[in-house]
Tab-separated table of C-alpha atoms and ligand atoms in Angstrom:
chain	number	residue	atom	x	y	z
P	1	MET	CA	14.014	-17.046	4.367
P	2	ASN	CA	11.138	-15.499	6.296
P	3	ILE	CA	8.564	-13.769	4.152
P	4	ALA	CA	5.479	-11.679	4.886
P	5	VAL	CA	2.446	-11.992	2.619
P	6	LEU	CA	-0.114	-9.245	3.098
P	7	GLY	CA	-2.931	-7.404	1.387
P	8	ALA	CA	-2.206	-4.290	-0.682
P	9	GLN	CA	-5.859	-3.179	-0.997
P	10	TRP	CA	-8.991	-3.545	1.182
P	11	GLY	CA	-8.635	-7.265	1.871
P	12	ASP	CA	-9.923	-10.229	-0.148
P	13	GLU	CA	-7.014	-9.895	-2.571
P	14	GLY	CA	-6.446	-13.642	-2.683
P	15	LYS	CA	-3.893	-13.956	0.131
P	16	GLY	CA	-5.309	-17.347	1.096
P	17	LYS	CA	-4.479	-18.804	-2.295
P	18	LEU	CA	-1.003	-17.277	-2.279
P	19	VAL	CA	-0.180	-18.477	1.235
P	20	ASP	CA	-1.445	-21.924	0.302
P	21	LEU	CA	0.763	-21.908	-2.786
P	22	LEU	CA	3.884	-20.714	-0.951
P	23	THR	CA	3.440	-22.870	2.165
P	24	PRO	CA	5.340	-25.937	0.855
P	25	HIS	CA	8.473	-23.770	1.009
P	26	PHE	CA	7.986	-22.858	4.683
P	27	SER	CA	7.890	-24.914	7.864
P	28	THR	CA	5.661	-22.501	9.725
P	29	VAL	CA	2.870	-20.081	8.812
P	30	ALA	CA	2.157	-17.416	11.416
P	31	ARG	CA	-0.767	-15.017	11.582
P	32	TYR	CA	-0.023	-11.743	13.322
P	33	GLN	CA	-3.320	-9.844	13.552
P	34	GLY	CA	-7.079	-9.917	13.048
P	35	GLY	CA	-9.427	-12.658	14.082
P	36	HIS	CA	-12.227	-14.677	12.519
P	37	ASN	CA	-13.270	-11.594	10.549
P	38	ALA	CA	-10.807	-12.768	7.907
P	39	GLY	CA	-12.067	-15.068	5.203
P	40	HIS	CA	-9.473	-16.879	3.163
P	41	THR	CA	-10.997	-18.897	0.370
P	42	VAL	CA	-8.779	-21.590	-1.105
P	43	PHE	CA	-9.643	-24.133	-3.795
P	44	VAL	CA	-7.728	-27.381	-3.787
P	45	ALA	CA	-8.575	-29.912	-6.487
P	46	GLY	CA	-11.956	-28.268	-6.896
P	47	THR	CA	-12.844	-28.338	-3.183
P	48	LYS	CA	-13.506	-24.995	-1.563
P	49	PHE	CA	-12.069	-24.221	1.882
P	50	VAL	CA	-12.880	-21.046	3.782
P	51	LEU	CA	-10.439	-20.327	6.584
P	52	ARG	CA	-11.247	-17.592	9.034
P	53	LEU	CA	-8.818	-17.746	11.915
P	54	ILE	CA	-6.421	-20.586	11.250
P	55	PRO	CA	-3.679	-19.775	8.699
P	56	SER	CA	-4.150	-21.145	5.196
P	57	GLY	CA	-0.964	-23.172	5.732
P	58	ILE	CA	-3.080	-25.730	7.606
P	59	LEU	CA	-4.050	-27.333	4.293
P	60	HIS	CA	-0.482	-28.684	4.007
P	61	PRO	CA	0.020	-31.563	6.463
P	62	ASP	CA	3.627	-30.804	7.485
P	63	THR	CA	3.164	-27.156	8.342
P	64	ILE	CA	2.894	-25.684	11.830
P	65	CYS	CA	0.350	-22.867	12.111
P	66	VAL	CA	0.806	-20.080	14.629
P	67	LEU	CA	-1.620	-17.503	15.980
P	68	GLY	CA	0.371	-14.607	17.391
P	69	ASN	CA	-0.266	-12.233	20.263
P	70	GLY	CA	-1.657	-9.688	17.782
P	71	VAL	CA	-4.548	-12.015	16.899
P	72	VAL	CA	-7.860	-11.929	18.764
P	73	ILE	CA	-9.351	-15.354	19.405
P	74	ASP	CA	-12.953	-16.385	19.855
P	75	PRO	CA	-12.555	-19.902	21.299
P	76	ALA	CA	-15.948	-21.039	19.971
P	77	ALA	CA	-15.033	-19.891	16.453
P	78	LEU	CA	-11.627	-21.573	16.741
P	79	PHE	CA	-13.100	-24.914	17.796
P	80	ALA	CA	-15.798	-24.745	15.102
P	81	GLU	CA	-13.143	-24.144	12.454
P	82	ILE	CA	-10.990	-27.017	13.727
P	83	GLU	CA	-13.990	-29.349	13.605
P	84	GLN	CA	-14.841	-28.245	10.079
P	85	LEU	CA	-11.283	-28.863	8.897
P	86	GLU	CA	-11.077	-32.239	10.621
P	87	ALA	CA	-14.369	-33.275	9.034
P	88	LEU	CA	-12.676	-32.635	5.685
P	89	GLY	CA	-9.772	-34.864	6.690
P	90	ILE	CA	-7.321	-32.099	7.648
P	91	LEU	CA	-5.679	-32.870	10.950
P	92	VAL	CA	-5.216	-29.772	13.107
P	93	GLU	CA	-4.305	-31.193	16.510
P	94	GLY	CA	-0.565	-31.052	17.068
P	95	ARG	CA	-0.040	-28.453	14.346
P	96	LEU	CA	-1.355	-25.372	16.086
P	97	VAL	CA	0.556	-22.939	18.296
P	98	ILE	CA	-1.319	-20.132	20.047
P	99	SER	CA	0.250	-17.180	21.815
P	100	ASN	CA	-0.315	-16.930	25.550
P	101	ARG	CA	-0.505	-13.162	24.948
P	102	ALA	CA	-3.326	-13.268	22.368
P	103	HIS	CA	-6.504	-11.542	23.525
P	104	LEU	CA	-9.808	-13.354	23.727
P	105	ILE	CA	-13.062	-12.363	22.087
P	106	LEU	CA	-15.773	-12.861	24.692
P	107	PRO	CA	-19.524	-13.163	24.087
P	108	TYR	CA	-20.195	-9.530	25.039
P	109	HIS	CA	-17.765	-8.300	22.375
P	110	ARG	CA	-20.069	-9.571	19.654
P	111	GLU	CA	-23.046	-7.822	21.240
P	112	LEU	CA	-21.078	-4.597	21.589
P	113	ASP	CA	-19.988	-4.746	17.945
P	114	VAL	CA	-23.590	-4.964	16.735
P	115	LEU	CA	-24.721	-2.278	19.173
P	116	SER	CA	-21.961	0.127	18.236
P	117	GLU	CA	-22.780	-0.268	14.539
P	118	ALA	CA	-26.465	0.401	15.208
P	119	LYS	CA	-25.543	3.528	17.163
P	120	ARG	CA	-23.412	4.876	14.322
P	121	GLY	CA	-26.408	4.708	11.961
P	122	ALA	CA	-25.452	6.088	8.547
P	123	ARG	CA	-21.806	6.310	9.680
P	124	LYS	CA	-21.587	2.580	10.371
P	125	ILE	CA	-18.289	0.864	9.534
P	126	GLY	CA	-19.920	-2.222	8.051
P	127	THR	CA	-18.039	-4.573	10.380
P	128	THR	CA	-18.213	-8.349	10.200
P	129	SER	CA	-20.067	-8.356	13.590
P	130	ARG	CA	-17.555	-10.785	15.064
P	131	GLY	CA	-16.651	-8.641	18.083
P	132	ILE	CA	-13.233	-7.765	16.660
P	133	GLY	CA	-13.284	-3.996	17.374
P	134	PRO	CA	-14.558	-4.321	20.975
P	135	ALA	CA	-11.974	-7.040	21.749
P	136	TYR	CA	-9.141	-4.810	20.533
P	137	SER	CA	-10.708	-1.858	22.416
P	138	ASP	CA	-10.473	-3.863	25.645
P	139	LYS	CA	-6.866	-4.753	24.830
P	140	VAL	CA	-5.895	-1.105	24.407
P	141	ALA	CA	-7.968	-0.077	27.433
P	142	ARG	CA	-5.952	-2.659	29.434
P	143	ARG	CA	-8.911	-4.674	30.609
P	144	GLY	CA	-8.706	-7.486	28.047
P	145	ILE	CA	-8.420	-11.143	28.952
P	146	ARG	CA	-5.550	-13.022	27.369
P	147	VAL	CA	-5.258	-16.697	26.518
P	148	GLY	CA	-2.493	-17.228	29.085
P	149	ASP	CA	-4.642	-15.733	31.860
P	150	LEU	CA	-6.893	-18.789	31.620
P	151	GLY	CA	-4.106	-21.128	32.695
P	152	ASP	CA	-2.417	-18.847	35.178
P	153	VAL	CA	-3.389	-20.772	38.299
P	154	ALA	CA	-1.616	-18.286	40.581
P	155	SER	CA	-4.000	-15.546	39.514
P	156	SER	CA	-7.244	-17.431	39.040
P	157	ALA	CA	-8.963	-15.045	41.484
P	158	ALA	CA	-7.786	-12.149	39.301
P	159	LEU	CA	-9.308	-13.843	36.242
P	160	GLU	CA	-12.599	-14.267	38.070
P	161	ASP	CA	-12.574	-10.583	39.078
P	162	ALA	CA	-11.734	-9.464	35.546
P	163	VAL	CA	-14.528	-11.539	33.996
P	164	ARG	CA	-17.066	-10.360	36.583
P	165	GLU	CA	-16.087	-6.702	36.220
P	166	ASN	CA	-16.069	-6.848	32.435
P	167	VAL	CA	-19.397	-8.660	32.136
P	168	GLU	CA	-21.118	-6.440	34.705
P	169	ALA	CA	-19.820	-3.268	33.057
P	170	ARG	CA	-21.014	-4.523	29.652
P	171	ASN	CA	-24.415	-5.467	31.030
P	172	ARG	CA	-24.802	-1.876	32.233
P	173	LEU	CA	-23.622	-0.548	28.878
P	174	ILE	CA	-25.824	-2.808	26.799
P	175	GLY	CA	-28.820	-2.087	29.055
P	176	GLU	CA	-31.171	-4.956	28.368
P	177	SER	CA	-28.333	-7.529	28.489
P	178	HIS	CA	-28.157	-9.815	31.525
P	179	MET	CA	-25.174	-11.939	30.652
P	180	ASP	CA	-24.174	-14.185	33.535
P	181	TRP	CA	-20.492	-13.782	34.353
P	182	HIS	CA	-20.347	-17.262	35.906
P	183	ALA	CA	-21.374	-18.740	32.564
P	184	VAL	CA	-18.765	-16.678	30.725
P	185	LEU	CA	-16.083	-17.819	33.176
P	186	ASP	CA	-17.184	-21.456	32.850
P	187	GLY	CA	-16.976	-21.181	29.071
P	188	LEU	CA	-13.445	-19.808	29.362
P	189	ARG	CA	-12.350	-22.606	31.676
P	190	GLN	CA	-13.716	-25.200	29.257
P	191	ALA	CA	-11.964	-23.444	26.370
P	192	TRP	CA	-8.709	-23.539	28.315
P	193	ALA	CA	-8.986	-27.275	28.906
P	194	ARG	CA	-8.957	-27.744	25.148
P	195	MET	CA	-6.505	-25.022	24.123
P	196	ARG	CA	-3.927	-25.630	26.800
P	197	PRO	CA	-1.611	-27.969	24.803
P	198	TRP	CA	-1.304	-25.416	22.006
P	199	VAL	CA	-0.438	-22.364	24.093
P	200	ARG	CA	3.160	-21.062	24.043
P	201	ASP	CA	5.243	-17.949	24.105
P	202	VAL	CA	5.161	-17.399	20.335
P	203	SER	CA	8.116	-15.007	20.248
P	204	VAL	CA	10.300	-17.662	21.896
P	205	TYR	CA	8.842	-20.375	19.667
P	206	LEU	CA	9.590	-18.436	16.473
P	207	ALA	CA	13.095	-17.455	17.625
P	208	GLU	CA	13.852	-21.140	18.195
P	209	ALA	CA	12.386	-22.033	14.802
P	210	ARG	CA	14.617	-19.454	13.114
P	211	ARG	CA	17.667	-20.659	15.050
P	212	ALA	CA	16.950	-24.194	13.877
P	213	GLY	CA	17.001	-22.898	10.282
P	214	HIS	CA	13.254	-23.134	9.684
P	215	SER	CA	11.505	-20.653	7.393
P	216	VAL	CA	8.455	-18.747	8.527
P	217	LEU	CA	5.744	-17.235	6.381
P	218	TYR	CA	3.994	-14.322	8.097
P	219	GLU	CA	0.367	-14.242	6.948
P	220	GLY	CA	-1.495	-10.930	7.004
P	221	ALA	CA	-5.258	-10.669	7.191
P	222	GLN	CA	-7.460	-7.892	5.757
P	223	GLY	CA	-5.311	-5.375	3.840
P	224	THR	CA	-3.313	-2.147	3.959
P	225	MET	CA	-6.394	0.043	3.424
P	226	LEU	CA	-8.125	-1.623	6.388
P	227	ASP	CA	-5.123	-1.065	8.680
P	228	ILE	CA	-6.079	0.844	11.830
P	229	ASP	CA	-3.297	3.420	11.237
P	230	HIS	CA	-2.674	3.496	7.499
P	231	GLY	CA	-6.095	2.629	6.125
P	232	THR	CA	-9.217	4.677	5.478
P	233	TYR	CA	-9.812	5.418	9.182
P	234	PRO	CA	-12.362	5.046	10.766
P	235	TYR	CA	-13.575	2.663	8.029
P	236	VAL	CA	-10.949	0.096	8.926
P	237	THR	CA	-10.482	-2.974	11.060
P	238	SER	CA	-8.901	-2.651	14.506
P	239	SER	CA	-5.426	-4.073	13.926
P	240	ASN	CA	-2.264	-3.482	11.886
P	241	GLY	CA	-2.353	-5.681	8.811
P	242	THR	CA	0.626	-3.756	7.418
P	243	VAL	CA	4.153	-5.059	7.876
P	244	GLY	CA	4.765	-3.432	11.286
P	245	GLY	CA	2.098	-5.795	12.620
P	246	VAL	CA	4.447	-8.729	11.980
P	247	CYS	CA	6.875	-7.429	14.616
P	248	THR	CA	4.320	-6.364	17.205
P	249	GLY	CA	1.883	-9.212	16.552
P	250	LEU	CA	4.393	-12.057	16.793
P	251	GLY	CA	7.293	-10.657	18.790
P	252	VAL	CA	9.773	-10.939	15.949
P	253	PRO	CA	12.428	-8.326	15.120
P	254	PRO	CA	12.426	-6.447	11.778
P	255	ARG	CA	15.519	-8.364	10.662
P	256	ALA	CA	13.514	-11.574	10.871
P	257	ILE	CA	11.559	-10.364	7.822
P	258	ASP	CA	13.573	-11.082	4.690
P	259	GLY	CA	10.968	-10.143	2.106
P	260	VAL	CA	7.471	-8.758	1.743
P	261	LEU	CA	4.983	-9.812	-0.916
P	262	GLY	CA	1.867	-7.694	-1.421
P	263	VAL	CA	-1.228	-9.270	-2.863
P	264	THR	CA	-3.449	-7.170	-5.096
P	265	LYS	CA	-6.316	-7.916	-7.417
P	266	ALA	CA	-6.009	-6.778	-11.034
P	267	TYR	CA	-8.968	-4.505	-10.135
P	268	THR	CA	-10.257	-3.299	-6.742
P	269	THR	CA	-12.914	-4.452	-4.291
P	270	ARG	CA	-14.008	-3.508	-0.815
P	271	VAL	CA	-16.624	-4.937	1.514
P	272	GLY	CA	-18.076	-2.677	4.176
P	273	ASP	CA	-18.487	1.079	4.169
P	274	GLY	CA	-16.003	3.901	3.600
P	275	PRO	CA	-14.132	5.679	0.822
P	276	PHE	CA	-13.378	3.906	-2.449
P	277	PRO	CA	-12.284	6.405	-5.120
P	278	SER	CA	-12.256	4.067	-8.151
P	279	GLU	CA	-15.596	2.405	-7.302
P	280	LEU	CA	-17.967	1.602	-10.176
P	281	LEU	CA	-21.586	2.045	-9.199
P	282	ASP	CA	-22.898	1.041	-12.622
P	283	ALA	CA	-23.388	-2.076	-14.711
P	284	THR	CA	-19.606	-2.397	-15.208
P	285	GLY	CA	-19.187	-2.727	-11.433
P	286	GLU	CA	-21.885	-5.387	-11.444
P	287	ARG	CA	-20.143	-7.202	-14.263
P	288	LEU	CA	-16.901	-7.279	-12.261
P	289	ARG	CA	-18.828	-8.544	-9.210
P	290	ALA	CA	-20.451	-11.336	-11.186
P	291	ALA	CA	-17.301	-12.337	-13.079
P	292	GLY	CA	-15.143	-12.250	-9.938
P	293	HIS	CA	-17.758	-13.871	-7.628
P	294	GLU	CA	-17.284	-10.880	-5.375
P	295	PHE	CA	-19.278	-11.800	-2.306
P	296	GLY	CA	-17.749	-11.752	1.192
P	297	ALA	CA	-16.269	-15.097	2.302
P	298	VAL	CA	-17.361	-14.529	5.921
P	299	THR	CA	-20.573	-12.522	5.657
P	300	GLY	CA	-21.694	-13.239	2.080
P	301	ARG	CA	-22.138	-9.482	1.499
P	302	PRO	CA	-21.727	-8.268	-2.104
P	303	ARG	CA	-18.345	-6.581	-2.495
P	304	ARG	CA	-18.082	-3.129	-3.990
P	305	CYS	CA	-16.038	-3.237	-7.213
P	306	GLY	CA	-13.920	-0.763	-9.180
P	307	TRP	CA	-10.891	-0.421	-11.443
P	308	PHE	CA	-7.320	-0.992	-10.308
P	309	ASP	CA	-6.222	1.975	-8.207
P	310	ALA	CA	-2.488	2.643	-8.483
P	311	VAL	CA	-2.644	5.321	-5.747
P	312	VAL	CA	-3.834	2.688	-3.261
P	313	VAL	CA	-1.251	0.093	-4.234
P	314	ARG	CA	1.585	2.664	-4.266
P	315	HIS	CA	0.548	3.525	-0.685
P	316	ALA	CA	0.832	-0.190	0.159
P	317	VAL	CA	4.220	-0.475	-1.586
P	318	ARG	CA	5.637	2.426	0.451
P	319	ILE	CA	4.229	1.452	3.845
P	320	ASN	CA	5.114	-2.210	3.616
P	321	GLY	CA	8.326	-1.967	1.585
P	322	LEU	CA	6.883	-4.482	-0.851
P	323	ASP	CA	9.500	-6.328	-2.862
P	324	ALA	CA	6.902	-7.437	-5.365
P	325	VAL	CA	3.192	-7.989	-5.785
P	326	ALA	CA	1.138	-11.015	-6.667
P	327	LEU	CA	-1.495	-9.835	-9.143
P	328	THR	CA	-4.618	-11.942	-8.703
P	329	LYS	CA	-7.832	-12.505	-10.645
P	330	LEU	CA	-6.454	-11.237	-13.936
P	331	ASP	CA	-8.906	-13.575	-15.679
P	332	VAL	CA	-11.867	-11.580	-14.301
P	333	LEU	CA	-10.904	-8.832	-16.757
P	334	ASP	CA	-11.224	-11.239	-19.728
P	335	GLY	CA	-13.683	-9.886	-22.273
P	336	PHE	CA	-13.635	-6.233	-21.236
P	337	PRO	CA	-12.921	-4.259	-24.462
P	338	GLU	CA	-11.155	-1.514	-22.505
P	339	ILE	CA	-9.690	-1.541	-19.012
P	340	PRO	CA	-9.327	1.788	-17.248
P	341	VAL	CA	-6.691	2.145	-14.506
P	342	CYS	CA	-6.786	4.835	-11.831
P	343	VAL	CA	-3.397	6.576	-12.002
P	344	GLY	CA	-4.073	9.505	-9.630
P	345	TYR	CA	-6.898	11.571	-8.119
P	346	ARG	CA	-8.300	14.974	-8.868
P	347	ALA	CA	-9.708	17.154	-6.079
P	348	GLY	CA	-10.954	20.462	-7.489
P	349	ASP	CA	-8.035	21.720	-9.547
P	350	ARG	CA	-5.432	19.725	-7.584
P	351	ARG	CA	-3.860	16.497	-8.706
P	352	ILE	CA	-3.229	14.037	-5.885
P	353	ASP	CA	-0.757	11.195	-6.219
P	354	GLU	CA	-0.433	9.998	-2.601
P	355	PHE	CA	-3.398	8.494	-0.765
P	356	PRO	CA	-4.880	11.251	1.457
P	357	GLY	CA	-5.246	10.776	5.215
P	358	GLU	CA	-8.250	13.094	5.492
P	359	LEU	CA	-11.710	11.669	4.883
P	360	GLY	CA	-13.100	14.992	3.617
P	361	LEU	CA	-10.364	15.400	1.029
P	362	LEU	CA	-10.756	11.777	0.016
P	363	ALA	CA	-14.484	12.252	-0.482
P	364	SER	CA	-13.791	15.088	-2.917
P	365	CYS	CA	-11.319	13.006	-4.969
P	366	SER	CA	-12.305	11.645	-8.338
P	367	PRO	CA	-10.138	9.102	-10.134
P	368	ILE	CA	-7.919	10.068	-13.062
P	369	LEU	CA	-8.349	7.135	-15.405
P	370	GLU	CA	-6.061	5.933	-18.123
P	371	THR	CA	-7.570	3.418	-20.495
P	372	MET	CA	-5.718	0.305	-21.553
P	373	PRO	CA	-6.904	-1.987	-24.358
P	374	GLY	CA	-8.566	-5.220	-23.232
P	375	TRP	CA	-7.776	-8.652	-24.675
P	376	THR	CA	-9.857	-11.051	-26.739
P	377	THR	CA	-8.124	-14.349	-25.941
P	378	PRO	CA	-8.904	-15.428	-22.370
P	379	THR	CA	-6.241	-15.427	-19.667
P	380	ALA	CA	-8.262	-17.857	-17.513
P	381	GLY	CA	-6.139	-20.843	-16.592
P	382	VAL	CA	-3.024	-19.607	-18.452
P	383	ARG	CA	0.034	-20.970	-16.614
P	384	ARG	CA	2.976	-19.410	-18.505
P	385	PHE	CA	3.598	-15.675	-18.695
P	386	GLU	CA	4.500	-15.802	-22.365
P	387	ASP	CA	1.128	-17.431	-23.123
P	388	LEU	CA	-0.789	-14.388	-21.856
P	389	PRO	CA	-2.242	-12.185	-24.619
P	390	ALA	CA	0.025	-9.224	-25.476
P	391	GLU	CA	-2.573	-6.743	-24.154
P	392	ALA	CA	-2.669	-8.520	-20.774
P	393	ARG	CA	1.126	-8.389	-20.593
P	394	ALA	CA	0.988	-4.677	-21.448
P	395	TYR	CA	-1.619	-4.144	-18.711
P	396	ILE	CA	0.644	-5.863	-16.174
P	397	ALA	CA	3.665	-3.861	-17.356
P	398	ARG	CA	1.731	-0.584	-16.931
P	399	ILE	CA	0.688	-1.554	-13.407
P	400	GLU	CA	4.295	-2.420	-12.535
P	401	GLN	CA	5.384	0.963	-13.848
P	402	LEU	CA	2.695	2.790	-11.840
P	403	ILE	CA	3.372	1.027	-8.546
P	404	GLY	CA	7.149	0.757	-8.904
P	405	VAL	CA	7.536	-2.950	-8.085
P	406	PRO	CA	7.263	-6.088	-10.232
P	407	ALA	CA	4.306	-8.441	-10.437
P	408	ALA	CA	6.245	-11.550	-9.503
P	409	ILE	CA	3.158	-13.750	-9.481
P	410	VAL	CA	0.097	-13.576	-11.699
P	411	SER	CA	-2.988	-15.578	-10.818
P	412	THR	CA	-5.369	-16.579	-13.595
P	413	GLY	CA	-7.950	-18.706	-11.777
P	414	SER	CA	-9.035	-19.969	-8.400
P	415	ASP	CA	-7.204	-23.300	-8.521
P	416	ARG	CA	-3.784	-23.661	-6.894
P	417	ASP	CA	-2.261	-24.447	-10.306
P	418	ASP	CA	-3.719	-21.440	-12.128
P	419	THR	CA	-0.726	-19.389	-11.091
P	420	ILE	CA	2.285	-17.977	-12.897
P	421	VAL	CA	5.428	-17.502	-10.786
P	422	ARG	CA	7.748	-15.478	-12.994
P	423	GLY	CA	11.064	-17.279	-13.218
P	424	ASP	CA	13.234	-14.167	-13.058
P	425	SER	CA	11.424	-12.700	-10.048
P	426	VAL	CA	12.448	-12.166	-6.442
P	427	VAL	CA	9.763	-14.670	-5.396
P	428	ALA	CA	11.290	-17.421	-7.520
P	429	GLY	CA	14.505	-16.767	-5.563
P	430	TRP	CA	12.698	-17.015	-2.209
P	431	LEU	CA	11.235	-20.337	-3.183
P	432	GLY	CA	14.577	-22.004	-3.569
P	433	GLY	CA	13.793	-24.654	-0.989
P	434	ARG	CA	12.012	-25.630	2.172
P	435	GLY	CA	13.386	-24.547	5.534
S	501	IMP	P1	-14.250	-5.711	11.541
S	501	IMP	O1	-12.861	-6.171	11.253
S	501	IMP	O2	-15.261	-6.813	11.649
S	501	IMP	O3	-14.307	-4.759	12.698
S	501	IMP	O4	-14.722	-4.845	10.256
S	501	IMP	C1	-14.123	-3.601	9.935
S	501	IMP	C2	-14.007	-3.422	8.424
S	501	IMP	O5	-13.066	-4.347	7.913
S	501	IMP	C3	-15.302	-3.690	7.659
S	501	IMP	O6	-15.323	-2.847	6.516
S	501	IMP	C4	-15.155	-5.131	7.206
S	501	IMP	O7	-15.911	-5.402	6.064
S	501	IMP	C5	-13.681	-5.141	6.895
S	501	IMP	N1	-13.078	-6.471	6.963
S	501	IMP	C6	-12.743	-7.178	8.063
S	501	IMP	N2	-12.179	-8.347	7.722
S	501	IMP	C7	-12.129	-8.373	6.383
S	501	IMP	C8	-11.609	-9.305	5.430
S	501	IMP	O8	-11.047	-10.363	5.742
S	501	IMP	N3	-11.752	-8.967	4.114
S	501	IMP	C9	-12.315	-7.803	3.732
S	501	IMP	N4	-12.806	-6.902	4.580
S	501	IMP	C10	-12.707	-7.180	5.886
């Protein structure tokens, strides 16, 4: 069984916790896009881990973690994360596989990211300033430098030329920047010396793993609404976090994806700028932020909060062919007397049920809210579905009806064990064993 786990909203849905929970049933966890802009927070026995680039599967000692060709890698960030994990007693060496086709984030990408945001002024994207967009821009412009280029002895002169040309062009673009291309090249050579044992053709590696009967979990970063094609463009990240990214970002065929699990919060958050129809700009939004500890895992920025938006999650269900969702942070809604749900949008006298592709139309949309009763007994830490208050079960049932797929998993707290996997669900079937 090879399963994709990806975000059904604007990221931060709790994918890290879900991947961590599911990992014991998989031999390999493979990331297919994004870079160290991702921030997966996982709590294990009360200890908090924030993973940025390395898949959350790393917390389980027998799992191999893969970074696919669709990922962009900042070697300094990778090494820093490895050191942090090893300081906490998690061995990374020998468990990491990196695609020779993955593109590198170079020092000038970070500078360009910050500069481009400053230039956009009020129209800024609100990026994580990690150089993600400029690295993907270079990839698409066919001037990027890939991990495998660093070890390609036959074309070491070509690497030197590419680094010199890229750095010099960026120096001209940035104006006051005088980055030394020799230093950049030296840094890359040092990075290669360390990365070399981990670098493979990931498509071949995963095909062999599948042939040997191993199961692979494909881990998405960010979320459907931050997807470069299907999200709220241009307020998106620069890669495909939706399911198509699994094929292009790892070199696996569609038939190597046996199931897709979407992760969604029981409400909605977004960090960064851009449209957010069900956003709450009042004290209720602040209450959600405080109760859900909604501050960015990577940047610490406060997340924008709002009610559950069924239009958004339906969009994610359709694009990704979700078999089911994992509904996270239900406990954050504990104590709210009423819980509105966004069931559609209104723009002028039109009702809109499918997420619009046009920013202008989106800006004119207001949410159509349906109010569900809240619950008085807390859901926090509840570990059996039947122990949830009746109103919470009704809330989940209404969401399932609105999005058209079941909530196979319900998460009621940050700990690994605060999770309900519904026995009759498709996910319970997937978790039959370890491949
Ligand atoms: P970038 O990926 O740094 O270019 O940022 C583009 C947009 O994606 C910004 O709105 C970021 O806040 C958002 N973003 C990137 N990574 C994440 C994530 O892991 N969680 C939530 N938002 C993210």
